[in-house]
Tab-separated table of C-alpha atoms in Angstrom:
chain	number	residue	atom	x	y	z
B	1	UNK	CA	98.065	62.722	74.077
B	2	UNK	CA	96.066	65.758	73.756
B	3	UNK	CA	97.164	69.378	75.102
B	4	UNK	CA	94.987	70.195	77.972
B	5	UNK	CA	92.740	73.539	77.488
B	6	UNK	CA	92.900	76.603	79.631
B	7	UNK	CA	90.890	77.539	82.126
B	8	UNK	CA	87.379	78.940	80.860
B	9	UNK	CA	85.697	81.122	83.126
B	10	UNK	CA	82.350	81.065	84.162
B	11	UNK	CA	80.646	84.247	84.645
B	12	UNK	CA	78.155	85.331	87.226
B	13	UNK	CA	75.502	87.922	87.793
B	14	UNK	CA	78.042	90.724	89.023
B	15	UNK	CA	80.607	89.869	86.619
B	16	UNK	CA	78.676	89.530	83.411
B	17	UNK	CA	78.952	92.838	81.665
B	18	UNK	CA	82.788	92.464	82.541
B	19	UNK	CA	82.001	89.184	79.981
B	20	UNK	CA	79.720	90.957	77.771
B	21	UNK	CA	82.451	93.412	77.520
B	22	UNK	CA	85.566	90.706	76.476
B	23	UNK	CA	83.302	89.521	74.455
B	24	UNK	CA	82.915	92.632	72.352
B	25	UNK	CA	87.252	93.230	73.004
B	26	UNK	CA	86.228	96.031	75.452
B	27	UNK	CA	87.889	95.850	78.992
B	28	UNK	CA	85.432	97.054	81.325
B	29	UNK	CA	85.858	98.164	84.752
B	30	UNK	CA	83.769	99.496	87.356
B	31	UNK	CA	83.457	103.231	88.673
B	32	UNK	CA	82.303	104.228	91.643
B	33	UNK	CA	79.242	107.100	90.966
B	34	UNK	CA	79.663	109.722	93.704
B	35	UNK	CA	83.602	109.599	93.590
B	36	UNK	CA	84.534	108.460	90.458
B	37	UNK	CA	86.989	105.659	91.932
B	38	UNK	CA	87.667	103.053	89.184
B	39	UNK	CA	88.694	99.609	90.286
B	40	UNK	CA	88.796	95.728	89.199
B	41	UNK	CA	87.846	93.325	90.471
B	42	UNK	CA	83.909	93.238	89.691
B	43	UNK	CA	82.014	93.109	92.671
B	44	UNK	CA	78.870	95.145	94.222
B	45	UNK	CA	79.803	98.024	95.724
B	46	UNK	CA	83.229	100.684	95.736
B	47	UNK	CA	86.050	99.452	97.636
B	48	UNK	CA	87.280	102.879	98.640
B	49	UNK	CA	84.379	104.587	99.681
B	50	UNK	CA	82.214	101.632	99.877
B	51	UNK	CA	79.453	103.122	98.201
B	52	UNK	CA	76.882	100.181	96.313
B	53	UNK	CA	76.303	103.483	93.139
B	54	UNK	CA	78.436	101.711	90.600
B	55	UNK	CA	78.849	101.539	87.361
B	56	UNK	CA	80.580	99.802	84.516
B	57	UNK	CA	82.983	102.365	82.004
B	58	UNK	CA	85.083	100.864	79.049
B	59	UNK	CA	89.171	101.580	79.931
B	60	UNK	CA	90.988	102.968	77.208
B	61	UNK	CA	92.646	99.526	76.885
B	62	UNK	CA	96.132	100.858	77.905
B	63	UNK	CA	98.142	100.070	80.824
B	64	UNK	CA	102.115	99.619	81.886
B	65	UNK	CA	103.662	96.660	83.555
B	66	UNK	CA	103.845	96.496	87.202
B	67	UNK	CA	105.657	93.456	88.163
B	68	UNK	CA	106.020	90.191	86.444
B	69	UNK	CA	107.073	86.275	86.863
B	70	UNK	CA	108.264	83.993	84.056
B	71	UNK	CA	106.903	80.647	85.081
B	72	UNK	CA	108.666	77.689	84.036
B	73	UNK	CA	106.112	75.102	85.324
B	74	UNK	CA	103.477	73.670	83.178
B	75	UNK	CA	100.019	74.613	83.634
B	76	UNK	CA	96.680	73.658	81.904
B	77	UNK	CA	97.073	75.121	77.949
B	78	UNK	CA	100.375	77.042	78.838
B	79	UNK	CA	103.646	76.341	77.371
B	80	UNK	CA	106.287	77.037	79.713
B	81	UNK	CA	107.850	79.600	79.760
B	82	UNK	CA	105.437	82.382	80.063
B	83	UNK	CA	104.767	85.636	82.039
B	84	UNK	CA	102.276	86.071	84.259
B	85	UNK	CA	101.980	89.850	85.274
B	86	UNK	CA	100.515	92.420	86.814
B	87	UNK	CA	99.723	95.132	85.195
B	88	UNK	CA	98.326	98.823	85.989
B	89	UNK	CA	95.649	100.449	84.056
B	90	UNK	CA	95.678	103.875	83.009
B	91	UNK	CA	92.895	104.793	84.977
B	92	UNK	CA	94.769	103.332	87.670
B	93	UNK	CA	93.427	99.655	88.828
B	94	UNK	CA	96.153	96.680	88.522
B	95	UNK	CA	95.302	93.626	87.276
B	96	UNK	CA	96.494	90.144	86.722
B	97	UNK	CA	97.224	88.897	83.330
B	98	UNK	CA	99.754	87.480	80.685
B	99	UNK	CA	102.076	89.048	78.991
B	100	UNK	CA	102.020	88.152	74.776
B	101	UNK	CA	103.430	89.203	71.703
B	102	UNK	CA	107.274	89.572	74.020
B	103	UNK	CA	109.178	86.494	74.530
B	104	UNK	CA	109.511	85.615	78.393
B	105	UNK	CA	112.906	87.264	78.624
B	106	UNK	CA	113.690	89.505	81.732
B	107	UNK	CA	116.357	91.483	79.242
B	108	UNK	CA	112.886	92.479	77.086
B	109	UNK	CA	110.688	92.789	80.247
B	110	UNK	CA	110.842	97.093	81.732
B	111	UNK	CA	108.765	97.389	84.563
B	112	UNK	CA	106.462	100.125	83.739
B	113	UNK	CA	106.864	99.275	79.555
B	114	UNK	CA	103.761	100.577	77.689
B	115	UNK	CA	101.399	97.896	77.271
B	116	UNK	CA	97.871	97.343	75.318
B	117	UNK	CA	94.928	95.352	75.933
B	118	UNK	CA	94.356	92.146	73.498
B	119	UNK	CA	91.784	89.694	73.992
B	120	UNK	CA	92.174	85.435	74.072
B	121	UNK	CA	89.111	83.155	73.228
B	122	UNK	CA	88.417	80.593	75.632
B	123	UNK	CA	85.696	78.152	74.645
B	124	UNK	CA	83.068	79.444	72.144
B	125	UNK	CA	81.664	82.995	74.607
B	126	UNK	CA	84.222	83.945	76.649
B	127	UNK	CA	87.083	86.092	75.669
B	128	UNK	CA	89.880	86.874	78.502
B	129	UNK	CA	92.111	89.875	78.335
B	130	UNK	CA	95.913	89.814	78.227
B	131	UNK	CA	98.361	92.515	77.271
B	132	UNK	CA	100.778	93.038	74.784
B	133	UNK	CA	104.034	95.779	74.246
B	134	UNK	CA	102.171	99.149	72.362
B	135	UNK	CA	103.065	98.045	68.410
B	136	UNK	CA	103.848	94.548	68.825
B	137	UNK	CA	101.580	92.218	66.766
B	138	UNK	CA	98.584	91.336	67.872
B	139	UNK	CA	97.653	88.098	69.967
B	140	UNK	CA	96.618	84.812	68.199
């Protein structure tokens, strides 16, 4: 019995430099022109000052951990246990994620632990980000 694959996502027209972006291990968000807001998700216009000027900046790639779960139940390609998280940029969006390169043990898990982009291939042209503790090794 084979292991079932994870999710691959599918991009579309407003999320496809966000693609292009994992794709060259660059986590882009979007900006907000007259303000300067930065957010995630990728969508067409800023959700703070709801201004359609936007445009897509590469984030440093660092971030800290927000909150987490260590789920126990299987899901498609996952091993169980793992951490799902949510993490917060350092230009200050959060986003959803895993957690590798830490085993899923709350005694290892700080809330607001440095953390550093890494970048999973799914499928052959899509690359997915997930984060990993600043100097642990890096994600296979």
């Amino acid at each position: 019995m084979s292991t079932p694959t994870k999710f691959v996502p599918q991009a579309t027209p407003e999320t496809q430099p966000y693609w292009d972006g994992t794709a060259a291990r660059e986590l882009r968000i979007q900006q907000c022109v007259p303000e300067q807001h930065t957010f995630f998700y990728p969508r067409t216009s800023c959700p703070t000052c709801g201004t359609e000027e936007v445009k897509w900046v590469t984030a440093s790639g660092r971030a800290r951990l927000h909150t987490y779960v260590i789920s126990h139940r299987p899901a498609p390609g996952f091993t169980p246990p793992y951490v799902i998280a949510v993490v917060e940029l350092e230009e200050g969006p959060r986003m959803m994620t895993n957690l590798v390169g830490i085993d899923p043990d709350p005694d290892l898990l700080e809330l607001d632990m440095d953390l550093v982009v890494d970048f999973e291939a799914r499928g052959e042209d899509i690359s997915v980000p997930v984060f990993r503790p600043t100097g642990s090794k890096e994600a296979a």
